[in-house]
Coordinates of C-alpha atoms in Angstrom, one line a residue:
X1 CA -6.7 -25.1 5.4
X2 CA -6.6 -21.4 6.3
X3 CA -5.9 -20.2 9.8
X4 CA -9.0 -20.1 11.9
X5 CA -7.6 -17.8 14.6
X6 CA -7.5 -14.2 13.5
X7 CA -5.4 -11.8 15.5
X8 CA -6.9 -8.5 14.2
X9 CA -10.4 -7.2 13.5
X10 CA -9.4 -6.9 9.8
X11 CA -9.4 -10.7 9.6
X12 CA -13.1 -10.9 10.7
X13 CA -14.1 -11.7 7.1
X14 CA -11.7 -14.6 6.9
X15 CA -12.9 -15.8 10.3
X16 CA -16.5 -15.9 9.2
X17 CA -15.6 -17.8 6.1
X18 CA -13.6 -20.3 8.1
X19 CA -16.5 -20.7 10.6
X20 CA -18.9 -21.4 7.7
X21 CA -16.5 -23.9 6.3
X22 CA -15.7 -25.7 9.6
X23 CA -19.0 -25.7 11.5
X24 CA -19.7 -27.9 14.5
X25 CA -22.9 -29.8 15.1
X26 CA -24.2 -26.7 16.9
X27 CA -23.9 -23.3 15.3
X28 CA -22.2 -21.3 18.0
X29 CA -19.5 -18.6 17.9
X30 CA -16.2 -20.3 18.7
X31 CA -15.4 -18.1 21.7
X32 CA -18.8 -18.7 23.2
X33 CA -18.6 -22.4 22.6
X34 CA -15.1 -22.5 24.3
X35 CA -16.5 -20.5 27.3
X36 CA -19.4 -22.9 27.6
X37 CA -17.1 -25.9 27.5
X38 CA -14.8 -24.4 30.2
X39 CA -17.7 -23.5 32.5
X40 CA -19.3 -26.9 32.2
X41 CA -16.1 -28.7 32.8
X42 CA -15.4 -26.6 35.9
X43 CA -19.0 -27.2 37.2
X44 CA -18.6 -30.9 36.6
X45 CA -15.3 -30.9 38.4
X46 CA -16.7 -29.0 41.5
X47 CA -19.8 -31.3 41.6
X48 CA -17.6 -34.2 42.6
X49 CA -16.9 -32.6 45.9
X50 CA -20.7 -32.7 46.7
X51 CA -22.8 -35.6 47.7
X52 CA -24.6 -37.4 44.9
X53 CA -26.9 -39.6 47.0
X54 CA -27.9 -39.9 50.6
X55 CA -27.1 -43.6 51.3
X56 CA -23.9 -45.6 51.0
X57 CA -25.9 -48.6 49.5
X58 CA -24.8 -47.5 46.0
X59 CA -21.3 -48.8 45.2
X60 CA -18.6 -46.4 46.0
X61 CA -20.3 -44.3 48.7
X62 CA -21.2 -41.1 47.0
X63 CA -22.5 -39.4 50.2
X64 CA -19.3 -37.8 51.4
X65 CA -18.7 -34.0 50.9
X66 CA -15.3 -32.6 49.8
X67 CA -14.0 -36.2 49.2
X68 CA -14.8 -37.7 45.7
X69 CA -15.2 -41.4 45.7
X70 CA -16.4 -44.2 43.4
X71 CA -17.8 -43.0 40.1
X72 CA -17.3 -39.4 41.2
X73 CA -13.6 -39.9 40.5
X74 CA -14.3 -40.8 36.9
X75 CA -16.3 -37.6 36.5
X76 CA -13.5 -35.7 38.2
X77 CA -10.9 -37.1 35.8
X78 CA -13.0 -36.6 32.7
X79 CA -13.9 -33.0 33.6
X80 CA -10.3 -32.3 34.4
X81 CA -9.0 -33.7 31.1
X82 CA -11.8 -31.9 29.2
X83 CA -10.7 -28.6 30.7
X84 CA -7.0 -29.3 30.2
X85 CA -7.5 -30.3 26.5
X86 CA -9.6 -27.1 26.0
X87 CA -7.0 -24.9 27.6
X88 CA -4.1 -26.5 25.7
X89 CA -5.7 -27.1 22.3
X90 CA -8.2 -24.2 21.9
X91 CA -6.9 -21.4 24.2
X92 CA -3.2 -22.3 23.6
X93 CA -2.2 -22.1 27.2
X94 CA 1.5 -22.6 27.6
X95 CA 2.4 -25.8 29.4
X96 CA -0.7 -27.6 28.2
X97 CA -0.2 -27.5 24.5
X98 CA 1.6 -30.8 24.6
X99 CA -1.7 -32.5 25.4
X100 CA -3.0 -31.8 21.8
X101 CA -0.1 -32.1 19.3
X102 CA -2.6 -33.4 16.7
X103 CA -6.3 -32.3 16.9
X104 CA -7.4 -29.4 19.0
X105 CA -11.2 -29.9 19.0
X106 CA -11.6 -33.7 18.7
X107 CA -10.1 -34.6 22.1
X108 CA -12.2 -31.9 23.8
X109 CA -15.4 -33.3 22.3
X110 CA -14.6 -36.9 23.1
X111 CA -13.6 -36.1 26.7
X112 CA -16.8 -34.1 27.1
X113 CA -18.9 -37.0 25.6
X114 CA -17.2 -39.5 27.9
X115 CA -17.6 -37.4 31.0
X116 CA -21.3 -36.7 30.3
X117 CA -22.0 -40.4 29.5
X118 CA -20.3 -41.6 32.7
X119 CA -22.1 -39.0 34.8
X120 CA -25.4 -39.6 33.2
X121 CA -25.0 -43.4 33.6
X122 CA -24.2 -42.9 37.3
X123 CA -27.3 -40.8 37.9
X124 CA -29.5 -43.4 36.1
X125 CA -27.9 -46.2 38.0
X126 CA -28.5 -44.5 41.3
X127 CA -32.2 -44.0 40.4
X128 CA -32.6 -47.6 39.3
X129 CA -30.8 -49.3 42.1
X130 CA -32.2 -47.1 44.9
X131 CA -35.7 -46.8 43.6
X132 CA -36.2 -43.4 41.9
X133 CA -34.7 -40.0 41.2
X134 CA -35.6 -38.9 44.7
X135 CA -32.5 -40.6 45.9
X136 CA -30.3 -38.1 44.0
X137 CA -28.7 -35.3 46.0
X138 CA -28.2 -31.8 44.5
X139 CA -24.6 -32.7 43.7
X140 CA -25.8 -35.3 41.1
X141 CA -28.0 -32.7 39.3
X142 CA -25.1 -30.2 39.3
X143 CA -22.8 -32.9 37.8
X144 CA -25.3 -33.8 35.0
X145 CA -26.0 -30.2 34.2
X146 CA -22.3 -29.2 34.2
X147 CA -21.1 -32.1 32.0
X148 CA -24.1 -31.5 29.6
X149 CA -23.1 -27.8 29.4
X150 CA -19.5 -28.9 28.5
X151 CA -20.8 -31.2 25.9
X152 CA -23.0 -28.5 24.3
X153 CA -20.0 -26.2 24.2
X154 CA -17.8 -28.9 22.7
X155 CA -20.3 -29.6 20.0
X156 CA -20.2 -25.9 18.9
X157 CA -16.4 -25.7 18.7
X158 CA -16.2 -26.8 15.1
X159 CA -14.1 -29.4 13.4
X160 CA -10.4 -29.9 13.2
X161 CA -10.5 -30.6 9.4
X162 CA -12.7 -29.4 6.6
X163 CA -15.4 -31.7 5.3
X164 CA -16.3 -32.6 1.7
X165 CA -19.2 -30.1 1.5
X166 CA -19.6 -26.6 2.6
X167 CA -23.0 -27.3 4.3
X168 CA -22.9 -31.0 5.5
X169 CA -25.7 -32.5 7.5
X170 CA -25.7 -32.7 11.2
X171 CA -24.4 -36.3 11.4
X172 CA -21.6 -35.5 9.0
X173 CA -20.6 -32.4 11.0
X174 CA -20.6 -34.5 14.1
X175 CA -18.4 -37.3 12.6
X176 CA -16.2 -34.7 11.1
X177 CA -15.7 -33.1 14.5
X178 CA -14.1 -36.3 15.6
X179 CA -11.4 -36.2 13.0
X180 CA -7.9 -35.2 13.7
X181 CA -5.8 -33.1 11.4
X182 CA -2.6 -34.4 9.8
X183 CA 0.3 -34.3 12.2
X184 CA 2.7 -31.4 11.9
X185 CA 6.4 -31.4 12.4
X186 CA 7.2 -32.2 16.0
X187 CA 9.6 -30.0 17.9
X188 CA 12.9 -31.5 18.9
X189 CA 13.0 -32.4 22.6
X190 CA 15.9 -33.5 24.8
X191 CA 16.4 -37.2 25.0
X192 CA 15.9 -37.3 28.8
X193 CA 12.5 -35.7 28.4
X194 CA 11.5 -38.3 25.8
X195 CA 12.6 -41.1 28.2
X196 CA 10.7 -39.5 31.0
X197 CA 7.6 -39.3 28.8
X198 CA 7.9 -43.0 28.0
X199 CA 8.2 -44.0 31.6
X200 CA 5.3 -41.8 32.6
X201 CA 3.2 -43.3 29.9
X202 CA 3.9 -46.8 31.2
X203 CA 3.1 -45.7 34.8
X204 CA -0.2 -44.2 33.6
X205 CA -1.0 -47.4 31.7
X206 CA -0.3 -49.5 34.8
X207 CA -2.5 -47.3 37.0
X208 CA -5.4 -47.4 34.5
X209 CA -5.2 -51.2 34.2
X210 CA -4.9 -51.7 38.0
X211 CA -7.9 -49.3 38.5
X212 CA -10.0 -51.2 36.0
X213 CA -9.3 -54.6 37.6
X214 CA -10.0 -53.3 41.1
X215 CA -13.2 -51.5 40.1
X216 CA -16.2 -53.2 41.7
X217 CA -18.4 -55.3 39.4
X218 CA -21.5 -53.6 38.1
X219 CA -21.9 -49.8 37.8
X220 CA -18.3 -48.9 38.9
X221 CA -16.7 -51.0 36.2
X222 CA -19.3 -50.0 33.6
X223 CA -18.6 -46.3 34.3
X224 CA -14.9 -46.9 34.0
X225 CA -15.5 -48.8 30.7
X226 CA -17.6 -45.9 29.3
X227 CA -15.0 -43.3 30.1
X228 CA -12.2 -45.5 28.7
X229 CA -14.2 -46.1 25.5
X230 CA -14.2 -42.3 24.9
X231 CA -10.9 -41.6 26.5
X232 CA -8.8 -43.9 24.3
X233 CA -9.9 -42.3 21.0
X234 CA -9.6 -38.9 22.6
X235 CA -5.9 -39.6 23.3
X236 CA -5.5 -40.9 19.8
X237 CA -7.3 -37.9 18.2
X238 CA -5.1 -35.5 20.2
X239 CA -2.1 -37.0 18.5
X240 CA -0.5 -38.3 21.8
X241 CA -0.5 -42.0 20.6
X242 CA 1.2 -41.0 17.4
X243 CA 3.8 -39.0 19.3
X244 CA 4.3 -41.8 21.8
X245 CA 4.7 -44.4 19.1
X246 CA 7.4 -42.2 17.5
X247 CA 9.2 -42.0 20.8
X248 CA 8.9 -45.7 21.4
X249 CA 10.4 -46.5 18.0
X250 CA 13.2 -44.0 18.7
X251 CA 13.9 -45.5 22.2
X252 CA 12.9 -49.1 21.6
X253 CA 15.0 -50.7 24.4
X254 CA 13.9 -48.1 27.0
X255 CA 10.2 -48.6 26.0
X256 CA 10.4 -52.4 26.4
X257 CA 12.2 -52.1 29.7
X258 CA 9.8 -49.5 31.1
X259 CA 6.8 -51.6 30.0
X260 CA 8.3 -54.8 31.6
X261 CA 9.0 -53.0 34.8
X262 CA 5.5 -51.5 35.0
X263 CA 4.0 -55.0 34.5
X264 CA 6.4 -56.4 37.1
X265 CA 5.1 -53.9 39.6
X266 CA 1.5 -54.8 39.1
X267 CA 1.1 -57.4 41.9
X268 CA 2.2 -54.9 44.6
X269 CA -0.6 -52.5 43.5
X270 CA -3.3 -55.1 44.2
X271 CA -4.9 -55.5 47.7
X272 CA -6.8 -58.6 46.7
X273 CA -5.4 -61.9 45.3
X274 CA -8.6 -62.4 43.2
X275 CA -7.6 -59.4 41.0
X276 CA -4.2 -60.9 40.5
X277 CA -5.8 -64.1 39.5
X278 CA -7.6 -62.2 36.8
X279 CA -4.3 -60.7 35.7
X280 CA -2.7 -64.2 35.4
X281 CA -5.6 -65.4 33.2
X282 CA -5.3 -62.2 31.1
X283 CA -1.6 -62.9 30.6
X284 CA -2.2 -66.5 29.6
X285 CA -4.9 -65.5 27.2
X286 CA -2.8 -62.7 25.8
X287 CA 0.2 -64.9 25.3
X288 CA -1.7 -67.5 23.4
X289 CA -3.4 -64.8 21.3
X290 CA 0.1 -63.4 20.4
X291 CA 1.1 -66.9 19.3
X292 CA -2.1 -67.1 17.1
X293 CA -1.2 -63.7 15.7
X294 CA 2.0 -65.2 14.4
X295 CA -0.1 -67.8 12.5
X296 CA -2.9 -65.5 11.4
X297 CA -1.4 -62.0 11.4
X298 CA 2.0 -62.8 9.9
X299 CA 1.5 -65.9 7.8
X300 CA -2.2 -65.4 7.0
X301 CA -3.2 -68.9 8.0
X302 CA -6.8 -68.9 9.3
X303 CA -6.7 -71.4 12.3
X304 CA -10.0 -72.0 13.9
X305 CA -8.8 -74.8 16.2
X306 CA -5.8 -73.0 17.8
X307 CA -7.0 -73.5 21.4
X308 CA -6.4 -77.2 20.9
X309 CA -2.6 -76.6 21.1
X310 CA -3.1 -74.8 24.4
X311 CA -4.9 -77.9 25.6
X312 CA -2.1 -80.2 24.3
X313 CA 0.4 -78.3 26.5
X314 CA -1.9 -78.2 29.5
X315 CA -2.8 -81.9 29.4
X316 CA 0.8 -82.9 28.8
X317 CA 2.0 -80.9 31.8
X318 CA -0.9 -82.2 34.0
X319 CA 0.0 -85.8 33.1
X320 CA 3.7 -85.5 34.0
X321 CA 3.6 -83.1 37.0
X322 CA 2.7 -85.6 39.7
X323 CA -1.1 -85.3 39.8
X324 CA -2.6 -88.2 41.8
X325 CA -5.3 -88.6 39.0
X326 CA -2.7 -89.0 36.3
X327 CA -2.5 -92.7 35.1
X328 CA 1.2 -92.4 34.4
X329 CA 2.4 -91.5 38.0
X330 CA 5.2 -89.3 36.6
X331 CA 6.5 -86.2 38.4
X332 CA 9.1 -84.3 36.4
X333 CA 10.6 -80.8 37.2
X334 CA 8.7 -77.9 35.8
X335 CA 11.3 -77.0 33.3
X336 CA 11.1 -80.5 31.9
X337 CA 7.3 -80.3 31.8
X338 CA 7.5 -77.1 29.8
X339 CA 9.9 -78.6 27.3
X340 CA 7.7 -81.8 27.0
X341 CA 4.5 -79.8 26.6
X342 CA 6.0 -77.5 24.0
X343 CA 7.6 -80.5 22.2
X344 CA 4.3 -82.4 22.1
X345 CA 2.4 -79.3 20.8
X346 CA 5.1 -78.9 18.2
X347 CA 4.6 -82.5 17.0
X348 CA 0.8 -82.0 16.9
X349 CA 1.4 -78.8 14.9
X350 CA 3.6 -80.7 12.4
X351 CA 1.2 -83.7 12.1
X352 CA -1.8 -81.4 11.6
X353 CA -0.1 -78.9 9.4
X354 CA 1.7 -81.2 7.0
X355 CA -1.5 -82.5 5.3
X356 CA -3.8 -79.5 5.9
X357 CA -1.6 -76.6 4.8
X358 CA -1.7 -77.7 1.2
X359 CA -5.3 -76.4 1.4
X360 CA -6.3 -72.7 1.1
X361 CA -8.9 -70.3 2.4
X362 CA -12.1 -71.8 3.7
X363 CA -11.0 -75.4 3.3
X364 CA -8.0 -74.8 5.5
X365 CA -10.2 -73.1 8.1
X366 CA -12.6 -76.0 8.1
X367 CA -9.8 -78.5 8.6
X368 CA -8.3 -76.6 11.6
X369 CA -11.8 -76.3 13.1
X370 CA -12.2 -80.0 12.8
X371 CA -8.9 -80.6 14.5
X372 CA -9.9 -78.6 17.4
X373 CA -13.1 -80.6 17.9
X374 CA -11.3 -83.9 17.3
X375 CA -8.9 -83.0 20.2
X376 CA -11.7 -82.1 22.6
X377 CA -13.7 -85.2 21.8
X378 CA -10.6 -87.4 22.0
X379 CA -9.7 -86.0 25.5
X380 CA -13.3 -86.7 26.5
X381 CA -13.3 -90.3 25.3
X382 CA -9.9 -91.3 26.7
X383 CA -11.6 -92.4 30.0
X384 CA -11.0 -96.2 30.1
X385 CA -14.5 -97.0 28.7
X386 CA -14.6 -95.5 25.2
X387 CA -10.8 -95.7 24.9
X388 CA -7.7 -96.2 26.9
X389 CA -7.5 -94.4 30.3
X390 CA -5.3 -91.5 29.6
X391 CA -7.1 -88.3 30.5
X392 CA -9.9 -89.5 32.8
X393 CA -12.4 -88.4 30.2
X394 CA -14.8 -85.6 31.1
X395 CA -13.5 -85.5 34.7
X396 CA -10.1 -84.3 33.4
X397 CA -6.9 -84.4 35.4
X398 CA -7.3 -82.8 38.8
X399 CA -5.3 -81.9 41.9
X400 CA -2.3 -80.8 39.9
X401 CA 0.4 -79.7 42.5
X402 CA 1.8 -76.2 42.6
X403 CA 5.0 -75.6 40.9
X404 CA 8.3 -75.7 42.7
X405 CA 11.2 -74.3 40.8
X406 CA 14.7 -74.3 42.3
X407 CA 13.2 -74.7 45.8
X408 CA 10.8 -71.8 45.2
X409 CA 7.2 -73.0 45.8
X410 CA 4.7 -71.0 43.8
X411 CA 1.8 -72.0 46.0
X412 CA 3.2 -70.3 49.1
X413 CA 3.4 -66.6 50.1
X414 CA 6.8 -64.9 50.0
X415 CA 8.0 -61.6 51.3
X416 CA 9.9 -59.4 48.9
X417 CA 11.1 -55.9 49.8
X418 CA 8.5 -55.6 52.4
X419 CA 5.6 -56.8 50.2
X420 CA 3.7 -60.1 50.5
X421 CA 3.7 -61.9 47.2
X422 CA 0.9 -64.5 47.2
X423 CA 0.2 -67.6 45.0
X424 CA -1.3 -65.8 42.1
X425 CA 1.3 -63.1 42.2
X426 CA 4.0 -65.8 41.9
X427 CA 2.3 -67.3 38.8
X428 CA 1.7 -63.8 37.4
X429 CA 5.5 -63.1 37.5
X430 CA 6.2 -66.5 36.0
X431 CA 3.7 -65.9 33.2
X432 CA 5.2 -62.4 32.6
X433 CA 8.5 -64.1 31.8
X434 CA 6.7 -66.4 29.4
X435 CA 5.0 -63.4 27.8
X436 CA 8.3 -61.6 27.4
X437 CA 9.7 -64.7 25.7
X438 CA 6.8 -64.9 23.3
X439 CA 7.1 -61.2 22.5
X440 CA 10.8 -61.5 21.8
X441 CA 10.2 -64.5 19.5
X442 CA 7.4 -62.6 17.7
X443 CA 9.5 -59.5 17.2
X444 CA 12.5 -61.5 16.0
X445 CA 10.4 -63.4 13.6
X446 CA 8.6 -60.4 12.3
X447 CA 11.8 -58.5 11.5
X448 CA 13.6 -61.5 10.0
X449 CA 13.8 -62.8 6.5
X450 CA 11.3 -65.5 7.4
X451 CA 8.9 -62.9 8.8
X452 CA 9.0 -60.9 5.6
X453 CA 8.4 -64.1 3.6
X454 CA 5.4 -64.8 5.9
X455 CA 4.0 -61.4 5.1
X456 CA 4.5 -61.9 1.4
X457 CA 2.6 -65.2 1.6
X458 CA -0.2 -63.5 3.6
X459 CA -0.5 -60.7 1.0
X460 CA -0.4 -62.8 -2.1
X461 CA 0.8 -66.4 -1.9
X462 CA 0.8 -66.9 -5.7
X463 CA 3.1 -63.9 -6.2
X464 CA 5.3 -65.1 -3.3
X465 CA 5.7 -68.5 -4.9
X466 CA 6.5 -66.8 -8.2
X467 CA 9.4 -65.0 -6.5
X468 CA 10.9 -68.2 -5.2
X469 CA 9.4 -68.4 -1.7
X470 CA 8.8 -71.9 -0.5
X471 CA 5.2 -71.2 0.8
X472 CA 4.4 -74.6 2.1
X473 CA 7.6 -75.0 4.2
X474 CA 7.3 -71.5 5.6
X475 CA 3.6 -71.9 6.4
X476 CA 4.3 -75.2 8.2
X477 CA 7.1 -73.4 10.1
X478 CA 4.7 -70.7 11.3
X479 CA 2.0 -73.3 12.2
X480 CA 4.4 -75.3 14.2
X481 CA 6.0 -72.3 16.0
X482 CA 2.5 -71.0 16.9
X483 CA 1.6 -74.4 18.3
X484 CA 4.8 -74.6 20.3
X485 CA 4.1 -71.2 21.9
X486 CA 0.5 -72.2 22.8
X487 CA 1.7 -75.5 24.3
X488 CA 4.3 -73.6 26.4
X489 CA 1.6 -71.3 27.8
X490 CA -0.7 -74.3 28.5
X491 CA 1.9 -75.8 30.8
X492 CA 1.6 -72.8 33.2
X493 CA -2.2 -72.7 32.8
X494 CA -2.6 -76.3 34.1
X495 CA -0.8 -75.5 37.3
X496 CA -2.6 -72.2 37.8
X497 CA -6.0 -73.8 37.5
X498 CA -5.1 -77.0 39.4
X499 CA -6.9 -79.1 36.7
X500 CA -7.6 -79.5 33.0
X501 CA -10.8 -80.8 31.4
X502 CA -12.0 -81.0 27.8
X503 CA -14.8 -78.5 28.2
X504 CA -12.3 -75.7 28.4
X505 CA -11.1 -76.2 24.8
X506 CA -14.2 -75.6 22.7
X507 CA -14.4 -73.6 19.5
X508 CA -16.7 -71.1 21.2
X509 CA -17.7 -70.9 24.8
X510 CA -19.1 -68.4 27.2
X511 CA -15.7 -67.8 28.8
X512 CA -12.3 -67.6 27.2
X513 CA -9.9 -69.1 26.3
X514 CA -11.4 -70.7 23.2
X515 CA -10.6 -70.6 19.5
X516 CA -13.3 -68.0 18.6
X517 CA -12.3 -65.6 21.4
X518 CA -8.6 -66.0 20.5
X519 CA -9.2 -65.1 16.9
X520 CA -11.4 -62.2 17.9
X521 CA -8.6 -60.9 20.2
X522 CA -6.2 -60.9 17.3
X523 CA -8.6 -59.1 15.0
X524 CA -9.8 -56.7 17.6
X525 CA -6.3 -55.7 18.7
X526 CA -4.7 -55.6 15.3
X527 CA -3.2 -58.4 13.2
X528 CA 0.5 -58.4 12.7
X529 CA 1.3 -56.2 15.7
X530 CA 2.8 -57.0 19.2
X531 CA 0.7 -54.8 21.4
X532 CA -2.6 -55.4 19.5
X533 CA -3.3 -59.0 20.5
X534 CA -2.2 -58.2 24.1
X535 CA -4.7 -55.4 24.4
X536 CA -7.4 -57.3 22.6
X537 CA -7.0 -60.3 24.8
X538 CA -7.0 -58.2 27.9
X539 CA -10.2 -56.5 26.9
X540 CA -11.9 -59.8 26.0
X541 CA -11.0 -61.5 29.2
X542 CA -11.4 -58.6 31.6
X543 CA -14.8 -57.3 30.5
X544 CA -16.6 -60.7 30.8
X545 CA -14.9 -61.3 34.2
X546 CA -16.2 -58.0 35.6
X547 CA -19.6 -58.2 34.0
X548 CA -20.8 -61.6 35.1
X549 CA -24.4 -60.5 35.2
X550 CA -24.4 -60.1 31.4
X551 CA -23.1 -63.6 30.8
X552 CA -26.3 -64.7 29.0
X553 CA -25.9 -61.9 26.4
X554 CA -22.1 -62.1 26.1
X555 CA -21.9 -63.7 22.7
X556 CA -24.5 -61.4 21.3
X557 CA -22.7 -58.3 22.6
X558 CA -19.4 -59.5 21.2
X559 CA -21.1 -60.1 17.9
X560 CA -22.4 -56.5 17.8
X561 CA -19.0 -55.2 18.8
X562 CA -17.3 -57.1 16.0
X563 CA -19.8 -55.7 13.4
X564 CA -19.1 -52.2 14.6
X565 CA -15.4 -52.8 14.6
X566 CA -15.4 -54.1 11.1
X567 CA -17.5 -51.1 10.0
X568 CA -15.6 -48.3 11.7
X569 CA -12.1 -49.7 12.4
X570 CA -11.4 -52.8 10.3
X571 CA -7.6 -52.6 10.9
X572 CA -8.1 -53.1 14.7
X573 CA -7.4 -51.0 17.7
X574 CA -3.6 -51.1 17.2
X575 CA -2.8 -51.2 13.5
X576 CA 0.5 -51.3 11.7
X577 CA 1.3 -48.9 8.8
X578 CA 0.5 -51.5 6.2
X579 CA -3.0 -52.1 7.5
X580 CA -3.7 -48.4 7.8
X581 CA -2.8 -47.9 4.2
X582 CA -4.8 -51.0 3.1
X583 CA -8.1 -49.8 4.8
X584 CA -7.7 -46.0 4.6
X585 CA -6.8 -43.7 1.7
X586 CA -3.5 -41.8 2.0
X587 CA -3.7 -38.1 3.1
X588 CA -5.1 -35.9 0.4
X589 CA -6.8 -38.8 -1.5
X590 CA -10.5 -39.6 -1.1
X591 CA -11.0 -37.9 2.2
X592 CA -7.9 -39.4 3.8
X593 CA -7.5 -36.5 6.2
X594 CA -5.0 -34.3 4.3
X595 CA -5.7 -30.8 3.1
X596 CA -7.7 -30.5 -0.1
X597 CA -6.0 -29.0 -3.2
X598 CA -5.4 -25.3 -3.0
X599 CA -5.5 -25.1 0.8
X600 CA -2.7 -25.0 3.3
X601 CA -2.3 -27.3 6.2
X602 CA -1.7 -25.3 9.5
X603 CA 0.7 -27.0 11.9
X604 CA -0.9 -28.3 15.1
X605 CA -0.7 -26.0 18.1
X606 CA -1.5 -22.9 16.0
X607 CA -5.2 -23.2 16.5
X608 CA -5.5 -21.4 19.8
X609 CA -7.9 -18.6 20.5
X610 CA -6.4 -15.2 20.0
X611 CA -6.6 -12.5 22.6
X612 CA -9.4 -10.8 20.7
X613 CA -11.5 -14.1 20.7
X614 CA -10.7 -15.0 24.3

């Protein structure tokens, strides 16, 4: 496309043509739209230093002047990022251009949308909870007006890429304004700068995750969720995720080490053990989802009863770990319980997989669904009345003792470098090691000859067989390996929750883990990737845990979210290159984001306002 930033008055004609070709939702001159956005962002930022309400009854205490708190912090961050993206991407201010290596206008619009949505939600929540708009202080009105002004200006900035028609409708102009241009050639940066960028990204990710977990239930967490929903695509449209993924691929070992260290430091950022308990459950859920990703994402086996393997490991560990309600009266060391639980899950995977993996498609899915229900009903009936007394039936196995590994009791508090590490922090660190093991196994499998054979089977089993791939043996291997990883995670889950019972292993339930939520986590995050299921599982566990008042509508909301996901991003939140090519046309073909024929793509960073426009 032609350059939209003229430097002389002689280029005014080209400028008008470019404005007509790249309109925003609102027809505003680009300099005026940029000025409106900047003024609104500054106004929204300053409003956070004023009181928004007169009483501290609303969560977060928004009554203090000159000291932002609660939801005001979200508005402050959103307005600051809107202004920074505007200065770097539109005005081209040196030192801020790195914020928008991809799109210049898309991130500004998304940050402005998120900031206005969060601020507007806060004003409405104050009015509803405190009994009317009379409870709003002038600072709240200033915040809403400022963020709305920034949104109006952002809607008039125009689009990053040209649309299919010269005069598209309002909705098409709005959707087009969210598109990012094709990436240009990145400037070569020193290696130490790239490593610092990776470490800083991991630190920011740790802070955002810790902030989300510590946010109070109700309006504070909903406000965080709203800003995050707009902020994540804003970072992607700006090109930062693409740039970061390139750095991560270049410095793979540094990235893995930095991510592990950031996760390792999480417990010391928490002031409440309840939040660390949520993090432990998130890790368990994410680890099991990653194991399912090996079955579904790599081998293409639709397993609807995968949570049963988690139950096999949990029940096995509960029965051999010295629980007083266990009929066996066995107490083996934890390392032995892990091996036994994983081995039993492996055997179950082989027993179920050997006859069922000869089926395909829907028939295989029905068989795995049946296995999951058979496991749950069997555990419920092994109570001494309907069958032998093995699992205590619906009462389950209770009073499972805390782990003790090499003299280290996981149920007691321990001091480490001046920090107190509680019970759930101990289990969090243990589960982090298990997660690292599963990630390593997944990565090794994905990059191996067997992993490539799994992908070939997933894409076209008939073609893979024609090329000499033993599809049945490799699918059985994937099924058994996935079952083993789930059983290993189940051994930790049994000790964390003190008990196991059959109601926790349904196909679908109001709370994870269950087979339906595990499958949704894999699809939501992105099949065949490492980080996708981890992010998907984290979202699916954290959101219900923080929004308990919406439990009655939880399944409905997740259904709506899945429909929207399949419509707008079928490849998942984190998609590999193969999935992106499968669901989206390559650049330059059928609106894939490249420049149309006869036009020239302008490298990112060249779209700043000229001195004449500014």
